[in-house]
PDB file of C-alpha atoms in Angstrom:
ATOM      1  CA  ALA A 818       1.826 -41.529 -12.071  1.00  0.00           C
ATOM      2  CA  ALA A 819       1.350 -45.180 -12.961  1.00  0.00           C
ATOM      3  CA  ALA A 820       2.911 -46.501 -16.153  1.00  0.00           C
ATOM      4  CA  GLY A 821       0.808 -45.572 -19.137  1.00  0.00           C
ATOM      5  CA  SER A 822      -1.289 -43.030 -17.207  1.00  0.00           C
ATOM      6  CA  VAL A 823      -2.121 -39.578 -18.579  1.00  0.00           C
ATOM      7  CA  ALA A 824      -1.279 -36.523 -16.475  1.00  0.00           C
ATOM      8  CA  CYS A 825      -4.095 -34.265 -15.282  1.00  0.00           C
ATOM      9  CA  SER A 826      -4.603 -31.022 -17.195  1.00  0.00           C
ATOM     10  CA  ARG A 827      -4.766 -27.704 -15.385  1.00  0.00           C
ATOM     11  CA  CYS A 828      -8.056 -25.823 -15.607  1.00  0.00           C
ATOM     12  CA  LEU A 829      -8.087 -22.170 -16.616  1.00  0.00           C
ATOM     13  CA  GLY A 830      -8.282 -19.355 -14.092  1.00  0.00           C
ATOM     14  CA  GLY A 831     -11.686 -19.071 -12.420  1.00  0.00           C
ATOM     15  CA  SER A 832     -12.509 -22.728 -12.956  1.00  0.00           C
ATOM     16  CA  VAL A 833     -12.196 -26.101 -11.248  1.00  0.00           C
ATOM     17  CA  GLY A 834     -11.992 -29.663 -12.429  1.00  0.00           C
ATOM     18  CA  ALA A 835     -15.463 -31.165 -12.615  1.00  0.00           C
ATOM     19  CA  GLY A 836     -14.154 -34.314 -10.968  1.00  0.00           C
ATOM     20  CA  ASN A 837     -16.258 -36.591 -13.142  1.00  0.00           C
ATOM     21  CA  GLY A 838     -14.057 -36.948 -16.183  1.00  0.00           C
ATOM     22  CA  THR A 839     -15.942 -34.354 -18.225  1.00  0.00           C
ATOM     23  CA  GLY A 840     -13.287 -31.641 -17.922  1.00  0.00           C
ATOM     24  CA  CYS A 841     -13.440 -28.223 -16.276  1.00  0.00           C
ATOM     25  CA  GLU A 842     -16.271 -26.078 -14.989  1.00  0.00           C
ATOM     26  CA  CYS A 843     -16.360 -22.422 -13.996  1.00  0.00           C
ATOM     27  CA  LEU A 844     -16.885 -21.696 -10.335  1.00  0.00           C
ATOM     28  CA  ALA A 845     -20.428 -20.664  -9.431  1.00  0.00           C
ATOM     29  CA  GLY A 846     -21.052 -17.181 -10.754  1.00  0.00           C
ATOM     30  CA  HIS A 847     -17.817 -17.171 -12.789  1.00  0.00           C
ATOM     31  CA  GLY A 848     -19.317 -17.620 -16.254  1.00  0.00           C
ATOM     32  CA  VAL A 849     -19.388 -20.569 -18.643  1.00  0.00           C
ATOM     33  CA  TYR A 850     -16.214 -22.537 -19.332  1.00  0.00           C
ATOM     34  CA  PRO A 851     -13.825 -21.707 -20.952  1.00  0.00           C
ATOM     35  CA  SER A 852     -14.859 -18.045 -20.545  1.00  0.00           C
ATOM     36  CA  CYS A 853     -14.458 -18.069 -16.751  1.00  0.00           C
ATOM     37  CA  VAL A 854     -13.617 -14.830 -14.974  1.00  0.00           C
ATOM     38  CA  CYS A 855     -10.313 -14.574 -13.138  1.00  0.00           C
ATOM     39  CA  TRP A 856      -9.620 -15.587  -9.566  1.00  0.00           C
ATOM     40  CA  PRO A 857      -9.594 -12.981  -6.809  1.00  0.00           C
ATOM     41  CA  GLY A 858      -6.077 -11.561  -6.573  1.00  0.00           C
ATOM     42  CA  THR A 859      -5.585 -11.772 -10.338  1.00  0.00           C
ATOM     43  CA  TYR A 860      -6.654  -9.901 -13.466  1.00  0.00           C
ATOM     44  CA  LEU A 861      -7.076 -10.719 -17.166  1.00  0.00           C
ATOM     45  CA  ASP A 862      -4.043  -9.989 -19.339  1.00  0.00           C
ATOM     46  CA  ALA A 863      -3.675 -11.256 -22.916  1.00  0.00           C
ATOM     47  CA  GLY A 864      -6.199 -14.012 -22.300  1.00  0.00           C
ATOM     48  CA  ALA A 865      -4.625 -15.276 -19.084  1.00  0.00           C
ATOM     49  CA  CYS A 866      -5.183 -14.557 -15.391  1.00  0.00           C
ATOM     50  CA  VAL A 867      -2.030 -13.031 -13.879  1.00  0.00           C
ATOM     51  CA  ASP A 868      -1.294 -12.092 -10.280  1.00  0.00           C
ATOM     52  CA  CYS A 869      -1.879  -8.541  -9.089  1.00  0.00           C
ATOM     53  CA  PRO A 870       1.295  -6.657  -8.040  1.00  0.00           C
ATOM     54  CA  ALA A 871       2.779  -7.125  -4.584  1.00  0.00           C
ATOM     55  CA  ASP A 872       0.710  -5.600  -1.739  1.00  0.00           C
ATOM     56  CA  THR A 873      -2.448  -5.604  -3.872  1.00  0.00           C
ATOM     57  CA  ASP A 874      -5.560  -7.731  -4.244  1.00  0.00           C
ATOM     58  CA  SER A 875      -8.571  -7.829  -6.558  1.00  0.00           C
ATOM     59  CA  SER A 876     -12.136  -9.057  -6.557  1.00  0.00           C
ATOM     60  CA  SER A 877     -13.026 -11.855  -8.953  1.00  0.00           C
ATOM     61  CA  GLY A 878     -13.416 -10.888 -12.585  1.00  0.00           C
ATOM     62  CA  GLY A 879     -10.566  -8.386 -12.774  1.00  0.00           C
ATOM     63  CA  GLN A 880     -10.237  -7.179 -16.376  1.00  0.00           C
ATOM     64  CA  SER A 881      -7.031  -5.144 -16.058  1.00  0.00           C
ATOM     65  CA  ILE A 882      -4.331  -4.177 -13.586  1.00  0.00           C
ATOM     66  CA  SER A 883      -6.471  -1.166 -12.614  1.00  0.00           C
ATOM     67  CA  ASP A 884      -8.827  -3.623 -10.862  1.00  0.00           C
ATOM     68  CA  CYS A 885      -6.069  -4.456  -8.370  1.00  0.00           C
ATOM     69  CA  PHE A 886      -6.231  -2.508  -5.118  1.00  0.00           C
ATOM     70  CA  SER A 887      -4.309  -2.459  -1.869  1.00  0.00           C
ATOM     71  CA  PRO A 888      -6.111  -4.155   1.023  1.00  0.00           C
ATOM     72  CA  LEU A 889      -3.577  -3.060   3.632  1.00  0.00           C
ATOM     73  CA  LEU A 890      -2.702   0.393   4.911  1.00  0.00           C
ATOM     74  CA  THR A 891       0.957  -0.460   5.452  1.00  0.00           C
ATOM     75  CA  ASN A 892       3.563   2.215   6.170  1.00  0.00           C
ATOM     76  CA  VAL A 893       6.491   0.784   4.215  1.00  0.00           C
ATOM     77  CA  ALA A 894       8.739   3.680   5.279  1.00  0.00           C
ATOM     78  CA  ALA A 895       8.647   2.648   8.940  1.00  0.00           C
ATOM     79  CA  SER A 896      11.876   1.306  10.417  1.00  0.00           C
ATOM     80  CA  SER A 897       9.728  -1.356  12.103  1.00  0.00           C
ATOM     81  CA  ASN A 898       8.892  -2.628   8.586  1.00  0.00           C
ATOM     82  CA  GLY A 899      12.548  -2.947   7.629  1.00  0.00           C
ATOM     83  CA  ALA A 900      13.042   0.448   5.972  1.00  0.00           C
ATOM     84  CA  SER A 901      16.356   2.318   6.189  1.00  0.00           C
ATOM     85  CA  GLU A 902      16.957   6.044   5.769  1.00  0.00           C
ATOM     86  CA  SER A 903      19.577   8.605   4.791  1.00  0.00           C
ATOM     87  CA  ALA A 904      19.887  12.359   4.305  1.00  0.00           C
ATOM     88  CA  ALA A 905      22.241  14.746   2.583  1.00  0.00           C
ATOM     89  CA  TYR A 906      22.753  16.455   5.952  1.00  0.00           C
ATOM     90  CA  SER A 907      21.392  15.983   9.465  1.00  0.00           C
ATOM     91  CA  GLN A 908      21.638  18.433  12.326  1.00  0.00           C
ATOM     92  CA  SER A 909      23.263  17.121  15.503  1.00  0.00           C
ATOM     93  CA  GLY A 910      20.622  15.514  17.696  1.00  0.00           C
ATOM     94  CA  PHE A 911      18.116  15.267  14.831  1.00  0.00           C
ATOM     95  CA  PRO A 912      19.142  12.174  12.808  1.00  0.00           C
ATOM     96  CA  ALA A 913      17.455  11.065   9.594  1.00  0.00           C
ATOM     97  CA  SER A 914      16.325   7.898  11.373  1.00  0.00           C
ATOM     98  CA  ALA A 915      14.077   9.945  13.687  1.00  0.00           C
ATOM     99  CA  ALA A 916      11.703  10.562  10.752  1.00  0.00           C
ATOM    100  CA  ILE A 917      10.731   6.871  10.518  1.00  0.00           C
ATOM    101  CA  ASP A 918      10.848   5.782  14.171  1.00  0.00           C
ATOM    102  CA  GLY A 919       7.073   5.802  14.695  1.00  0.00           C
ATOM    103  CA  VAL A 920       7.110   8.692  17.204  1.00  0.00           C
ATOM    104  CA  LEU A 921       4.340  11.035  15.996  1.00  0.00           C
ATOM    105  CA  THR A 922       4.031  13.467  18.918  1.00  0.00           C
ATOM    106  CA  GLY A 923       6.308  15.741  20.924  1.00  0.00           C
ATOM    107  CA  SER A 924       8.188  18.907  19.999  1.00  0.00           C
ATOM    108  CA  TRP A 925      11.788  18.923  18.815  1.00  0.00           C
ATOM    109  CA  LEU A 926      11.629  15.257  17.828  1.00  0.00           C
ATOM    110  CA  GLY A 927      12.480  14.169  14.282  1.00  0.00           C
ATOM    111  CA  TRP A 928      14.934  14.941  11.494  1.00  0.00           C
ATOM    112  CA  ALA A 929      16.350  18.465  11.023  1.00  0.00           C
ATOM    113  CA  PHE A 930      19.023  19.793   8.684  1.00  0.00           C
ATOM    114  CA  ASP A 931      20.314  22.990  10.351  1.00  0.00           C
ATOM    115  CA  GLY A 932      18.741  25.321   7.788  1.00  0.00           C
ATOM    116  CA  ASN A 933      20.446  27.489   5.174  1.00  0.00           C
ATOM    117  CA  LEU A 934      20.668  24.630   2.685  1.00  0.00           C
ATOM    118  CA  ASN A 935      19.731  25.236  -0.933  1.00  0.00           C
ATOM    119  CA  VAL A 936      17.704  21.999  -1.000  1.00  0.00           C
ATOM    120  CA  ALA A 937      17.365  19.705   2.018  1.00  0.00           C
ATOM    121  CA  GLN A 938      17.245  16.059   0.920  1.00  0.00           C
ATOM    122  CA  TRP A 939      16.050  12.963   2.785  1.00  0.00           C
ATOM    123  CA  TRP A 940      15.237   9.503   1.453  1.00  0.00           C
ATOM    124  CA  VAL A 941      14.170   6.073   2.631  1.00  0.00           C
ATOM    125  CA  THR A 942      14.834   2.632   1.153  1.00  0.00           C
ATOM    126  CA  PHE A 943      12.118   0.012   1.645  1.00  0.00           C
ATOM    127  CA  SER A 944      12.799  -3.600   2.600  1.00  0.00           C
ATOM    128  CA  ALA A 945      11.703  -4.644  -0.923  1.00  0.00           C
ATOM    129  CA  VAL A 946      10.013  -3.205  -3.990  1.00  0.00           C
ATOM    130  CA  ARG A 947       6.572  -2.050  -2.825  1.00  0.00           C
ATOM    131  CA  THR A 948       3.516  -0.574  -4.548  1.00  0.00           C
ATOM    132  CA  ILE A 949       2.898   2.822  -2.924  1.00  0.00           C
ATOM    133  CA  ARG A 950      -0.155   5.067  -3.253  1.00  0.00           C
ATOM    134  CA  SER A 951      -0.049   7.831  -0.642  1.00  0.00           C
ATOM    135  CA  ALA A 952       2.149   9.565   1.917  1.00  0.00           C
ATOM    136  CA  ARG A 953       1.875  11.700   5.036  1.00  0.00           C
ATOM    137  CA  ILE A 954       4.449  14.237   6.214  1.00  0.00           C
ATOM    138  CA  LEU A 955       4.390  15.512   9.805  1.00  0.00           C
ATOM    139  CA  SER A 956       6.559  18.532  10.605  1.00  0.00           C
ATOM    140  CA  GLY A 957       6.865  21.170  13.318  1.00  0.00           C
ATOM    141  CA  THR A 958       4.859  19.104  15.796  1.00  0.00           C
ATOM    142  CA  ASP A 959       3.850  21.236  18.825  1.00  0.00           C
ATOM    143  CA  LEU A 960       5.901  24.138  17.441  1.00  0.00           C
ATOM    144  CA  SER A 961       4.838  27.517  16.073  1.00  0.00           C
ATOM    145  CA  ASP A 962       7.167  27.153  13.081  1.00  0.00           C
ATOM    146  CA  TYR A 963       9.655  24.668  11.596  1.00  0.00           C
ATOM    147  CA  HIS A 964       7.037  23.335   9.166  1.00  0.00           C
ATOM    148  CA  VAL A 965       7.801  22.504   5.510  1.00  0.00           C
ATOM    149  CA  THR A 966       6.105  24.916   3.081  1.00  0.00           C
ATOM    150  CA  ASP A 967       7.651  24.034  -0.299  1.00  0.00           C
ATOM    151  CA  PHE A 968       8.831  20.550  -1.237  1.00  0.00           C
ATOM    152  CA  ARG A 969       8.584  17.718  -3.728  1.00  0.00           C
ATOM    153  CA  VAL A 970       8.453  13.922  -3.523  1.00  0.00           C
ATOM    154  CA  LEU A 971      10.236  11.400  -5.732  1.00  0.00           C
ATOM    155  CA  TYR A 972      10.616   7.622  -6.117  1.00  0.00           C
ATOM    156  CA  ASP A 973      13.548   5.359  -6.947  1.00  0.00           C
ATOM    157  CA  THR A 974      13.156   4.191 -10.550  1.00  0.00           C
ATOM    158  CA  THR A 975      15.858   1.522 -10.637  1.00  0.00           C
ATOM    159  CA  GLY A 976      16.650   0.432  -7.093  1.00  0.00           C
ATOM    160  CA  SER A 977      19.952   2.317  -7.375  1.00  0.00           C
ATOM    161  CA  LEU A 978      18.804   5.707  -6.043  1.00  0.00           C
ATOM    162  CA  ASP A 979      17.833   7.032  -9.467  1.00  0.00           C
ATOM    163  CA  TRP A 980      15.010   9.451  -8.668  1.00  0.00           C
ATOM    164  CA  ALA A 981      11.981  10.650 -10.606  1.00  0.00           C
ATOM    165  CA  PRO A 982       9.029  12.799  -9.437  1.00  0.00           C
ATOM    166  CA  ILE A 983       5.882  11.099  -8.132  1.00  0.00           C
ATOM    167  CA  PRO A 984       2.833  12.533  -9.982  1.00  0.00           C
ATOM    168  CA  LEU A 985       0.333  13.795  -7.413  1.00  0.00           C
ATOM    169  CA  ALA A 986      -3.449  13.993  -7.334  1.00  0.00           C
ATOM    170  CA  THR A 987      -5.133  17.262  -6.357  1.00  0.00           C
ATOM    171  CA  PRO A 988      -4.909  17.607  -2.539  1.00  0.00           C
ATOM    172  CA  THR A 989      -8.137  17.760  -0.546  1.00  0.00           C
ATOM    173  CA  ASN A 990      -6.597  20.274   1.882  1.00  0.00           C
ATOM    174  CA  ALA A 991      -6.993  23.789   0.411  1.00  0.00           C
ATOM    175  CA  ALA A 992      -3.776  24.882   2.114  1.00  0.00           C
ATOM    176  CA  VAL A 993      -1.774  22.432  -0.027  1.00  0.00           C
ATOM    177  CA  THR A 994      -1.295  23.578  -3.625  1.00  0.00           C
ATOM    178  CA  LEU A 995       0.268  21.660  -6.487  1.00  0.00           C
ATOM    179  CA  VAL A 996       3.016  23.650  -8.188  1.00  0.00           C
ATOM    180  CA  SER A 997       2.807  20.909 -10.780  1.00  0.00           C
ATOM    181  CA  GLY A 998       1.270  17.514 -10.176  1.00  0.00           C
ATOM    182  CA  ALA A 999       3.633  15.944 -12.681  1.00  0.00           C
ATOM    183  CA  THR A1000       6.724  17.206 -10.829  1.00  0.00           C
ATOM    184  CA  GLY A1001       5.552  16.080  -7.409  1.00  0.00           C
ATOM    185  CA  ARG A1002       6.065  19.586  -6.007  1.00  0.00           C
ATOM    186  CA  VAL A1003       3.674  21.365  -3.646  1.00  0.00           C
ATOM    187  CA  THR A1004       3.534  24.550  -1.600  1.00  0.00           C
ATOM    188  CA  VAL A1005       1.698  24.938   1.701  1.00  0.00           C
ATOM    189  CA  SER A1006       0.078  28.139   3.003  1.00  0.00           C
ATOM    190  CA  PRO A1007      -0.662  28.576   5.796  1.00  0.00           C
ATOM    191  CA  ALA A1008       1.823  26.077   7.175  1.00  0.00           C
ATOM    192  CA  GLN A1009       0.387  22.719   8.255  1.00  0.00           C
ATOM    193  CA  HIS A1010       1.599  20.246  10.844  1.00  0.00           C
ATOM    194  CA  GLU A1011       0.156  17.337   8.812  1.00  0.00           C
ATOM    195  CA  ILE A1012       0.267  17.068   5.021  1.00  0.00           C
ATOM    196  CA  GLU A1013      -1.548  14.266   3.194  1.00  0.00           C
ATOM    197  CA  LEU A1014      -0.460  13.362  -0.347  1.00  0.00           C
ATOM    198  CA  THR A1015      -2.287  11.038  -2.737  1.00  0.00           C
ATOM    199  CA  PHE A1016      -0.429   9.836  -5.805  1.00  0.00           C
ATOM    200  CA  ALA A1017      -2.045  10.195  -9.224  1.00  0.00           C
ATOM    201  CA  ALA A1018      -1.274   6.518  -9.832  1.00  0.00           C
ATOM    202  CA  SER A1019       0.271   3.690  -7.861  1.00  0.00           C
ATOM    203  CA  VAL A1020       4.067   3.458  -8.031  1.00  0.00           C
ATOM    204  CA  ALA A1021       6.142   0.286  -7.682  1.00  0.00           C
ATOM    205  CA  THR A1022       9.467   1.281  -6.144  1.00  0.00           C
ATOM    206  CA  SER A1023      12.079   0.481  -3.518  1.00  0.00           C
ATOM    207  CA  GLY A1024      12.498   4.049  -2.268  1.00  0.00           C
ATOM    208  CA  PHE A1025      10.935   7.449  -1.510  1.00  0.00           C
ATOM    209  CA  ARG A1026      12.655  10.854  -1.414  1.00  0.00           C
ATOM    210  CA  LEU A1027      11.701  14.240   0.059  1.00  0.00           C
ATOM    211  CA  GLU A1028      13.340  17.446  -1.170  1.00  0.00           C
ATOM    212  CA  ILE A1029      12.607  20.610   0.836  1.00  0.00           C
ATOM    213  CA  PHE A1030      12.901  24.065  -0.742  1.00  0.00           C
ATOM    214  CA  ALA A1031      11.383  26.258   1.979  1.00  0.00           C
ATOM    215  CA  THR A1032       9.993  26.263   5.530  1.00  0.00           C
ATOM    216  CA  ASP A1033       8.225  28.794   7.762  1.00  0.00           C
ATOM    217  CA  ALA A1034      11.196  29.093  10.138  1.00  0.00           C
ATOM    218  CA  GLU A1035      13.371  32.197  10.015  1.00  0.00           C
ATOM    219  CA  ASN A1036      16.503  30.083   9.601  1.00  0.00           C
ATOM    220  CA  GLN A1037      14.830  27.889   6.939  1.00  0.00           C
ATOM    221  CA  ASN A1038      15.190  24.792   9.088  1.00  0.00           C
ATOM    222  CA  ALA A1039      12.432  22.264   9.748  1.00  0.00           C
ATOM    223  CA  VAL A1040      11.748  19.490  12.232  1.00  0.00           C
ATOM    224  CA  ILE A1041      10.365  16.550  10.254  1.00  0.00           C
ATOM    225  CA  THR A1042       8.553  14.580  12.925  1.00  0.00           C
ATOM    226  CA  GLU A1043       7.640  11.607  10.721  1.00  0.00           C
ATOM    227  CA  ILE A1044       7.413  10.593   7.066  1.00  0.00           C
ATOM    228  CA  GLU A1045       4.970   7.800   6.244  1.00  0.00           C
ATOM    229  CA  VAL A1046       4.535   6.106   2.864  1.00  0.00           C
ATOM    230  CA  PHE A1047       1.524   3.849   2.397  1.00  0.00           C
ATOM    231  CA  THR A1048       0.475   0.935   0.209  1.00  0.00           C
ATOM    232  CA  ALA A1049      -3.148   2.162   0.238  1.00  0.00           C
ATOM    233  CA  TYR A1050      -5.063   5.389  -0.179  1.00  0.00           C
ATOM    234  CA  ARG A1051      -5.484   6.766   3.332  1.00  0.00           C
ATOM    235  CA  GLU A1052      -8.800   8.406   2.442  1.00  0.00           C
ATOM    236  CA  ASP A1053     -10.262   4.996   1.481  1.00  0.00           C
ATOM    237  CA  TRP A1054      -9.084   3.378   4.683  1.00  0.00           C
ATOM    238  CA  SER A1055     -10.333   6.287   6.813  1.00  0.00           C
ATOM    239  CA  ARG A1056     -13.919   5.596   5.757  1.00  0.00           C
ATOM    240  CA  CYS A1057     -13.927   2.863   8.359  1.00  0.00           C
ATOM    241  CA  VAL A1058     -15.271   3.676  11.821  1.00  0.00           C
ATOM    242  CA  ASP A1059     -13.236   6.412  13.508  1.00  0.00           C
ATOM    243  CA  GLY A1060     -10.592   6.143  10.805  1.00  0.00           C
ATOM    244  CA  LEU A1061      -9.382   2.800  12.159  1.00  0.00           C
ATOM    245  CA  ALA A1062      -8.729  -0.327  10.148  1.00  0.00           C
ATOM    246  CA  CYS A1063     -11.922  -2.154   9.259  1.00  0.00           C
ATOM    247  CA  ILE A1064     -12.410  -5.257  11.402  1.00  0.00           C
ATOM    248  CA  CYS A1065     -14.422  -7.691   9.327  1.00  0.00           C
ATOM    249  CA  GLU A1066     -16.258 -10.665  10.801  1.00  0.00           C
ATOM    250  CA  ALA A1067     -14.962 -14.225  10.610  1.00  0.00           C
ATOM    251  CA  GLY A1068     -15.532 -15.659   7.133  1.00  0.00           C
ATOM    252  CA  SER A1069     -14.939 -12.272   5.483  1.00  0.00           C
ATOM    253  CA  TYR A1070     -12.094  -9.855   4.747  1.00  0.00           C
ATOM    254  CA  PHE A1071     -11.487  -6.122   4.237  1.00  0.00           C
ATOM    255  CA  ASN A1072     -12.394  -4.941   0.718  1.00  0.00           C
ATOM    256  CA  PRO A1073     -12.455  -1.171   0.056  1.00  0.00           C
ATOM    257  CA  ALA A1074     -14.438  -1.803  -3.147  1.00  0.00           C
ATOM    258  CA  GLU A1075     -17.447  -2.878  -1.081  1.00  0.00           C
ATOM    259  CA  ALA A1076     -19.807  -0.336   0.468  1.00  0.00           C
ATOM    260  CA  SER A1077     -19.721  -2.367   3.688  1.00  0.00           C
ATOM    261  CA  ARG A1078     -15.886  -2.504   3.436  1.00  0.00           C
ATOM    262  CA  CYS A1079     -16.046  -6.290   3.877  1.00  0.00           C
ATOM    263  CA  SER A1080     -16.537  -9.216   1.466  1.00  0.00           C
ATOM    264  CA  THR A1081     -17.276 -12.818   2.406  1.00  0.00           C
ATOM    265  CA  CYS A1082     -14.894 -15.527   1.269  1.00  0.00           C
ATOM    266  CA  SER A1083     -17.730 -17.244  -0.613  1.00  0.00           C
ATOM    267  CA  SER A1084     -18.748 -14.061  -2.468  1.00  0.00           C
ATOM    268  CA  ASN A1085     -15.717 -14.398  -4.714  1.00  0.00           C
ATOM    269  CA  GLY A1086     -16.097 -18.069  -5.474  1.00  0.00           C
ATOM    270  CA  LEU A1087     -14.207 -19.459  -2.488  1.00  0.00           C
ATOM    271  CA  GLN A1088     -16.885 -21.897  -1.387  1.00  0.00           C
ATOM    272  CA  ASN A1089     -16.222 -23.885   1.793  1.00  0.00           C
ATOM    273  CA  ALA A1090     -13.591 -21.347   2.895  1.00  0.00           C
ATOM    274  CA  VAL A1091     -13.207 -19.522   6.205  1.00  0.00           C
ATOM    275  CA  SER A1092     -11.164 -16.614   7.560  1.00  0.00           C
ATOM    276  CA  PRO A1093     -10.465 -15.213  11.036  1.00  0.00           C
ATOM    277  CA  ALA A1094     -12.102 -12.004  12.231  1.00  0.00           C
ATOM    278  CA  GLY A1095     -10.128  -8.957  11.159  1.00  0.00           C
ATOM    279  CA  SER A1096      -8.812 -10.481   7.927  1.00  0.00           C
ATOM    280  CA  ALA A1097      -7.281  -7.841   5.684  1.00  0.00           C
ATOM    281  CA  SER A1098      -7.182  -9.677   2.362  1.00  0.00           C
ATOM    282  CA  GLN A1099      -8.819 -12.311   0.159  1.00  0.00           C
ATOM    283  CA  PHE A1100      -5.692 -14.341   0.763  1.00  0.00           C
ATOM    284  CA  ASP A1101      -6.631 -14.755   4.444  1.00  0.00           C
ATOM    285  CA  CYS A1102      -9.441 -17.091   3.328  1.00  0.00           C
ATOM    286  CA  SER A1103      -8.524 -20.765   3.572  1.00  0.00           C
ATOM    287  CA  CYS A1104     -10.276 -24.106   3.255  1.00  0.00           C
ATOM    288  CA  ALA A1105     -12.519 -25.095   6.158  1.00  0.00           C
ATOM    289  CA  VAL A1106     -12.192 -28.256   8.210  1.00  0.00           C
ATOM    290  CA  GLY A1107     -12.969 -31.233   5.970  1.00  0.00           C
ATOM    291  CA  TYR A1108     -12.082 -29.366   2.755  1.00  0.00           C
ATOM    292  CA  THR A1109      -8.822 -28.971   0.889  1.00  0.00           C
ATOM    293  CA  ALA A1110      -7.408 -27.147  -2.151  1.00  0.00           C
ATOM    294  CA  GLY A1111      -5.857 -29.148  -4.954  1.00  0.00           C
ATOM    295  CA  SER A1112      -2.408 -28.128  -6.170  1.00  0.00           C
ATOM    296  CA  ASP A1113      -3.758 -27.602  -9.695  1.00  0.00           C
ATOM    297  CA  CYS A1114      -6.694 -25.503  -8.597  1.00  0.00           C
ATOM    298  CA  PRO A1115      -5.621 -23.086  -5.826  1.00  0.00           C
ATOM    299  CA  GLY A1116      -8.557 -21.267  -4.290  1.00  0.00           C
ATOM    300  CA  ALA A1117     -11.061 -24.099  -4.828  1.00  0.00           C
ATOM    301  CA  CYS A1118     -11.898 -26.036  -1.644  1.00  0.00           C
ATOM    302  CA  ALA A1119     -13.157 -29.557  -2.280  1.00  0.00           C
ATOM    303  CA  ALA A1120     -14.369 -32.105   0.266  1.00  0.00           C
ATOM    304  CA  CYS A1121     -11.796 -34.633   1.392  1.00  0.00           C
ATOM    305  CA  PRO A1122     -12.075 -37.917  -0.525  1.00  0.00           C
ATOM    306  CA  VAL A1123     -13.791 -40.884   1.120  1.00  0.00           C
ATOM    307  CA  GLY A1124     -11.464 -42.518   3.598  1.00  0.00           C
ATOM    308  CA  THR A1125      -9.564 -39.302   4.416  1.00  0.00           C
ATOM    309  CA  PHE A1126     -10.065 -36.380   6.779  1.00  0.00           C
ATOM    310  CA  LYS A1127      -8.691 -32.934   7.627  1.00  0.00           C
ATOM    311  CA  ASN A1128      -9.338 -31.459  11.071  1.00  0.00           C
ATOM    312  CA  THR A1129      -7.674 -28.085  10.564  1.00  0.00           C
ATOM    313  CA  THR A1130      -8.301 -25.068   8.362  1.00  0.00           C
ATOM    314  CA  GLY A1131      -5.924 -24.192   5.554  1.00  0.00           C
TER     315      GLY A1131
END
């Protein structure tokens, strides 16, 4: 800044500088300054707009952390996403790593533990702390038995393999029964190849653990084909056509809070912003050609000043 100049002041969340020396203004539809609603991707906390947790997003006007949701159905337990695994015991030819290798079909493929164990234990460590909301366990694929029938799920509370139960919501599959939602333990009858679990609340953690108490095999062994742990609720995502990820048009992004499953960039105050087709988050919106975001007002796209230009998006 020039000698004697006064530094610019940052506007509050949900607002932009008026650009005419009069101060700040709320974005269109964001209230009257200084009572502007929060930016997309943030929520109101103690009078300030704070970022939603990792792997989550929010629509504008978030009033609490409960308004943050996960826009991506990401399997954070997959080895392809940097996860690593271990088990208390693995049967020869059935390593713990086979439960996160992405192979979902074929008999006698996956992790097994040779049966006759009091409690079979397997766990996965994510590449970083992630917010998880649901899981899917595939066992006994293309087999008449070797399915899990009594187990519980846990999460790492400290990043040092200190485990606590994941509270579970009531399963939609009548064959899956909660022994106790608070303990993360369920029984399955009749046995199921695929078991869907929805957590009672999102959990921020660096690890997931499966403890198996019983199976439908005579030797009490199981073949765990795959264990998937997701950053979104699978039942929300499956509302898209044929259960596939929603592919939103250019200029919009996937938003499970919308009946159409898509929101436009401009609908949340990001005027003059664009996004590529198939965008999965509000954060895929960026300033259009000829517009730019100021460092003090991220998310607001203003026209380039006279005498300047910008021929790319971003």
